């Protein structure tokens, strides 16, 4: 099987599994306990925290471990609103991009029904954030509790203009949150230099374990806790996930060692895939082909073929990829990202994402190209001969 769905999740690295097993065997005690076994767990936690912080370019004290990026995103949004309420109630509006992760947009929609004003910044046909619209929507910004924009889109890989957003947030004095889940392990990050106030990350996107991530909180930014308790400096209650945090640290160490080489290789392999698909299947449309994108994320549609049909064919031939479209009991829903880029509902159900990882080889990409031609070519031919066939 050729696995090209690394933006969904990555396989845990061997050193990650080793460190997790070691943490469970050697440091299983509660890090809050004052006895010796507890102190062993506490030391492991401090060491792992320092390694993750070093990889992200933040201080240990700025890291709040969470169950993943979904929780970190919730903490950023709900924390910023709570902070806005406590500071005189003026800052109560959320401004975020229209292509955020469904978990974050779902939260925003729920908050909107409960009375929180929410404004969504549009993207252009390439999936790039509309900075003029962002400026307009922020306005004088006095009522903005949080500006929240992802570092890179998980479906298209299009990078967002973080430096410009930092300047906008600074100008109006609101907090900026960046969901950096898709950046971590793919491009170099330096939280201290970025100027960002809050940053969400997740370990399972960089060959770490699932169920562990973090919200990086800039020193001086007081985000109220979602879960009460003494852990994480009173910012996130609950006994620490020591094995998960140890695994996260191992994943960060591993990524730091090979990040530059991985980036170069992924960029080249992504280009081979993109060019190869265009050559073999002229009906292919590449999303964000003029935008700056993550290395190794190639999101396309083949004519207007439904992604489910394409993915089924690919998987039967040994290639697994994914669609941005959400599958529900009532069928496939179009991708909100592609709709925001101006695609029709039919087109937005046709997006297929190939996301490469550091273990992806050139031979796998060549094989994928062959498979794509044989598996998808005939479907495109049928579609061209009988336009109504796609409706069947
Ligand atoms: N944000 C983005 C941009 C993501 O790609 C994902 C994972 N698909 C998440 C948030 C959610 O991360 P987690 O699984 O750690 O909750």
JSON list of C-alpha atoms in Angstrom, two decimals, residues 233-326:
[
{"chain": "A", "resi": 233, "resn": "UNK", "atom": "CA", "xyz": [0.52, 26.00, 35.71]},
{"chain": "A", "resi": 234, "resn": "UNK", "atom": "CA", "xyz": [-3.24, 26.01, 36.31]},
{"chain": "A", "resi": 235, "resn": "UNK", "atom": "CA", "xyz": [-3.88, 26.39, 32.59]},
{"chain": "A", "resi": 236, "resn": "UNK", "atom": "CA", "xyz": [-5.03, 22.82, 31.84]},
{"chain": "A", "resi": 237, "resn": "UNK", "atom": "CA", "xyz": [-6.18, 20.46, 34.55]},
{"chain": "A", "resi": 238, "resn": "UNK", "atom": "CA", "xyz": [-5.85, 16.67, 34.36]},
{"chain": "A", "resi": 239, "resn": "UNK", "atom": "CA", "xyz": [-3.01, 14.25, 35.09]},
{"chain": "A", "resi": 240, "resn": "UNK", "atom": "CA", "xyz": [-0.41, 14.77, 32.38]},
{"chain": "A", "resi": 241, "resn": "UNK", "atom": "CA", "xyz": [-0.28, 12.29, 29.50]},
{"chain": "A", "resi": 242, "resn": "UNK", "atom": "CA", "xyz": [3.34, 11.37, 30.25]},
{"chain": "A", "resi": 243, "resn": "UNK", "atom": "CA", "xyz": [3.75, 8.68, 27.56]},
{"chain": "A", "resi": 244, "resn": "UNK", "atom": "CA", "xyz": [2.13, 10.95, 24.97]},
{"chain": "A", "resi": 245, "resn": "UNK", "atom": "CA", "xyz": [4.34, 13.88, 25.92]},
{"chain": "A", "resi": 246, "resn": "UNK", "atom": "CA", "xyz": [7.46, 11.66, 25.83]},
{"chain": "A", "resi": 247, "resn": "UNK", "atom": "CA", "xyz": [6.42, 10.46, 22.37]},
{"chain": "A", "resi": 248, "resn": "UNK", "atom": "CA", "xyz": [5.80, 14.05, 21.25]},
{"chain": "A", "resi": 249, "resn": "UNK", "atom": "CA", "xyz": [9.33, 14.99, 22.39]},
{"chain": "A", "resi": 250, "resn": "UNK", "atom": "CA", "xyz": [10.86, 12.05, 20.50]},
{"chain": "A", "resi": 251, "resn": "UNK", "atom": "CA", "xyz": [8.92, 13.08, 17.37]},
{"chain": "A", "resi": 252, "resn": "UNK", "atom": "CA", "xyz": [10.22, 16.65, 17.70]},
{"chain": "A", "resi": 253, "resn": "UNK", "atom": "CA", "xyz": [13.85, 15.48, 18.11]},
{"chain": "A", "resi": 254, "resn": "UNK", "atom": "CA", "xyz": [13.53, 13.27, 15.05]},
{"chain": "A", "resi": 255, "resn": "UNK", "atom": "CA", "xyz": [11.90, 16.02, 12.97]},
{"chain": "A", "resi": 256, "resn": "UNK", "atom": "CA", "xyz": [14.53, 18.58, 14.01]},
{"chain": "A", "resi": 257, "resn": "UNK", "atom": "CA", "xyz": [17.33, 16.30, 12.79]},
{"chain": "A", "resi": 258, "resn": "UNK", "atom": "CA", "xyz": [15.96, 15.89, 9.27]},
{"chain": "A", "resi": 259, "resn": "UNK", "atom": "CA", "xyz": [13.60, 18.84, 8.72]},
{"chain": "A", "resi": 260, "resn": "UNK", "atom": "CA", "xyz": [15.68, 20.65, 6.09]},
{"chain": "A", "resi": 261, "resn": "UNK", "atom": "CA", "xyz": [16.43, 17.52, 4.09]},
{"chain": "A", "resi": 262, "resn": "UNK", "atom": "CA", "xyz": [12.80, 16.34, 4.36]},
{"chain": "A", "resi": 263, "resn": "UNK", "atom": "CA", "xyz": [11.54, 19.70, 3.15]},
{"chain": "A", "resi": 264, "resn": "UNK", "atom": "CA", "xyz": [13.72, 19.66, 0.04]},
{"chain": "A", "resi": 265, "resn": "UNK", "atom": "CA", "xyz": [12.82, 16.07, -0.77]},
{"chain": "A", "resi": 266, "resn": "UNK", "atom": "CA", "xyz": [9.09, 16.56, -0.18]},
{"chain": "A", "resi": 267, "resn": "UNK", "atom": "CA", "xyz": [9.04, 19.64, -2.36]},
{"chain": "A", "resi": 268, "resn": "UNK", "atom": "CA", "xyz": [10.73, 17.75, -5.19]},
{"chain": "A", "resi": 269, "resn": "UNK", "atom": "CA", "xyz": [8.50, 14.67, -4.86]},
{"chain": "A", "resi": 270, "resn": "UNK", "atom": "CA", "xyz": [5.36, 16.85, -4.71]},
{"chain": "A", "resi": 271, "resn": "UNK", "atom": "CA", "xyz": [6.46, 18.54, -7.92]},
{"chain": "A", "resi": 272, "resn": "UNK", "atom": "CA", "xyz": [7.02, 15.18, -9.64]},
{"chain": "A", "resi": 273, "resn": "UNK", "atom": "CA", "xyz": [3.52, 14.09, -8.63]},
{"chain": "A", "resi": 274, "resn": "UNK", "atom": "CA", "xyz": [1.89, 17.36, -9.69]},
{"chain": "A", "resi": 275, "resn": "UNK", "atom": "CA", "xyz": [3.66, 17.53, -13.06]},
{"chain": "A", "resi": 276, "resn": "UNK", "atom": "CA", "xyz": [3.17, 13.82, -13.67]},
{"chain": "A", "resi": 277, "resn": "UNK", "atom": "CA", "xyz": [-0.58, 14.02, -13.06]},
{"chain": "A", "resi": 278, "resn": "UNK", "atom": "CA", "xyz": [-0.90, 16.98, -15.43]},
{"chain": "A", "resi": 279, "resn": "UNK", "atom": "CA", "xyz": [1.01, 15.13, -18.14]},
{"chain": "A", "resi": 280, "resn": "UNK", "atom": "CA", "xyz": [-0.91, 11.88, -17.86]},
{"chain": "A", "resi": 281, "resn": "UNK", "atom": "CA", "xyz": [-4.38, 13.27, -17.21]},
{"chain": "A", "resi": 282, "resn": "UNK", "atom": "CA", "xyz": [-4.89, 16.66, -18.88]},
{"chain": "A", "resi": 283, "resn": "UNK", "atom": "CA", "xyz": [-8.29, 17.05, -17.16]},
{"chain": "A", "resi": 284, "resn": "UNK", "atom": "CA", "xyz": [-6.56, 17.45, -13.80]},
{"chain": "A", "resi": 285, "resn": "UNK", "atom": "CA", "xyz": [-6.92, 20.78, -11.97]},
{"chain": "A", "resi": 286, "resn": "UNK", "atom": "CA", "xyz": [-4.37, 21.50, -9.26]},
{"chain": "A", "resi": 287, "resn": "UNK", "atom": "CA", "xyz": [-5.65, 23.61, -6.38]},
{"chain": "A", "resi": 288, "resn": "UNK", "atom": "CA", "xyz": [-3.44, 26.50, -5.30]},
{"chain": "A", "resi": 289, "resn": "UNK", "atom": "CA", "xyz": [-0.99, 25.90, -8.15]},
{"chain": "A", "resi": 290, "resn": "UNK", "atom": "CA", "xyz": [0.04, 29.57, -8.12]},
{"chain": "A", "resi": 291, "resn": "UNK", "atom": "CA", "xyz": [0.08, 29.86, -4.33]},
{"chain": "A", "resi": 292, "resn": "UNK", "atom": "CA", "xyz": [2.92, 29.13, -1.92]},
{"chain": "A", "resi": 293, "resn": "UNK", "atom": "CA", "xyz": [2.07, 25.73, -0.49]},
{"chain": "A", "resi": 294, "resn": "UNK", "atom": "CA", "xyz": [3.32, 23.16, 1.98]},
{"chain": "A", "resi": 295, "resn": "UNK", "atom": "CA", "xyz": [5.89, 20.86, 0.44]},
{"chain": "A", "resi": 296, "resn": "UNK", "atom": "CA", "xyz": [4.28, 17.54, -0.45]},
{"chain": "A", "resi": 297, "resn": "UNK", "atom": "CA", "xyz": [0.59, 18.49, -0.45]},
{"chain": "A", "resi": 298, "resn": "UNK", "atom": "CA", "xyz": [-1.01, 18.14, -3.88]},
{"chain": "A", "resi": 299, "resn": "UNK", "atom": "CA", "xyz": [-4.77, 18.71, -3.98]},
{"chain": "A", "resi": 300, "resn": "UNK", "atom": "CA", "xyz": [-6.45, 18.17, -7.32]},
{"chain": "A", "resi": 301, "resn": "UNK", "atom": "CA", "xyz": [-9.67, 17.29, -9.02]},
{"chain": "A", "resi": 302, "resn": "UNK", "atom": "CA", "xyz": [-10.01, 15.04, -12.03]},
{"chain": "A", "resi": 303, "resn": "UNK", "atom": "CA", "xyz": [-12.58, 16.78, -14.22]},
{"chain": "A", "resi": 304, "resn": "UNK", "atom": "CA", "xyz": [-15.64, 16.73, -12.01]},
{"chain": "A", "resi": 305, "resn": "UNK", "atom": "CA", "xyz": [-15.37, 13.09, -10.97]},
{"chain": "A", "resi": 306, "resn": "UNK", "atom": "CA", "xyz": [-16.69, 12.56, -7.47]},
{"chain": "A", "resi": 307, "resn": "UNK", "atom": "CA", "xyz": [-13.78, 12.09, -5.06]},
{"chain": "A", "resi": 308, "resn": "UNK", "atom": "CA", "xyz": [-15.34, 8.95, -3.56]},
{"chain": "A", "resi": 309, "resn": "UNK", "atom": "CA", "xyz": [-15.22, 7.18, -6.94]},
{"chain": "A", "resi": 310, "resn": "UNK", "atom": "CA", "xyz": [-11.64, 8.27, -7.56]},
{"chain": "A", "resi": 311, "resn": "UNK", "atom": "CA", "xyz": [-10.46, 7.32, -4.07]},
{"chain": "A", "resi": 312, "resn": "UNK", "atom": "CA", "xyz": [-12.16, 3.92, -4.26]},
{"chain": "A", "resi": 313, "resn": "UNK", "atom": "CA", "xyz": [-10.40, 3.14, -7.53]},
{"chain": "A", "resi": 314, "resn": "UNK", "atom": "CA", "xyz": [-7.05, 4.33, -6.24]},
{"chain": "A", "resi": 315, "resn": "UNK", "atom": "CA", "xyz": [-7.33, 2.32, -3.05]},
{"chain": "A", "resi": 316, "resn": "UNK", "atom": "CA", "xyz": [-8.25, -0.87, -4.89]},
{"chain": "A", "resi": 317, "resn": "UNK", "atom": "CA", "xyz": [-5.06, -0.35, -6.91]},
{"chain": "A", "resi": 318, "resn": "UNK", "atom": "CA", "xyz": [-2.98, 0.21, -3.75]},
{"chain": "A", "resi": 319, "resn": "UNK", "atom": "CA", "xyz": [-2.85, 4.00, -3.22]},
{"chain": "A", "resi": 320, "resn": "UNK", "atom": "CA", "xyz": [-4.57, 5.67, -0.28]},
{"chain": "A", "resi": 321, "resn": "UNK", "atom": "CA", "xyz": [-5.27, 9.41, -0.39]},
{"chain": "A", "resi": 322, "resn": "UNK", "atom": "CA", "xyz": [-8.20, 11.45, 0.87]},
{"chain": "A", "resi": 323, "resn": "UNK", "atom": "CA", "xyz": [-10.81, 14.01, 0.02]},
{"chain": "A", "resi": 324, "resn": "UNK", "atom": "CA", "xyz": [-11.58, 17.24, 1.80]},
{"chain": "A", "resi": 325, "resn": "UNK", "atom": "CA", "xyz": [-15.23, 16.46, 1.42]},
{"chain": "A", "resi": 326, "resn": "UNK", "atom": "CA", "xyz": [-16.92, 15.30, 4.58]}
]
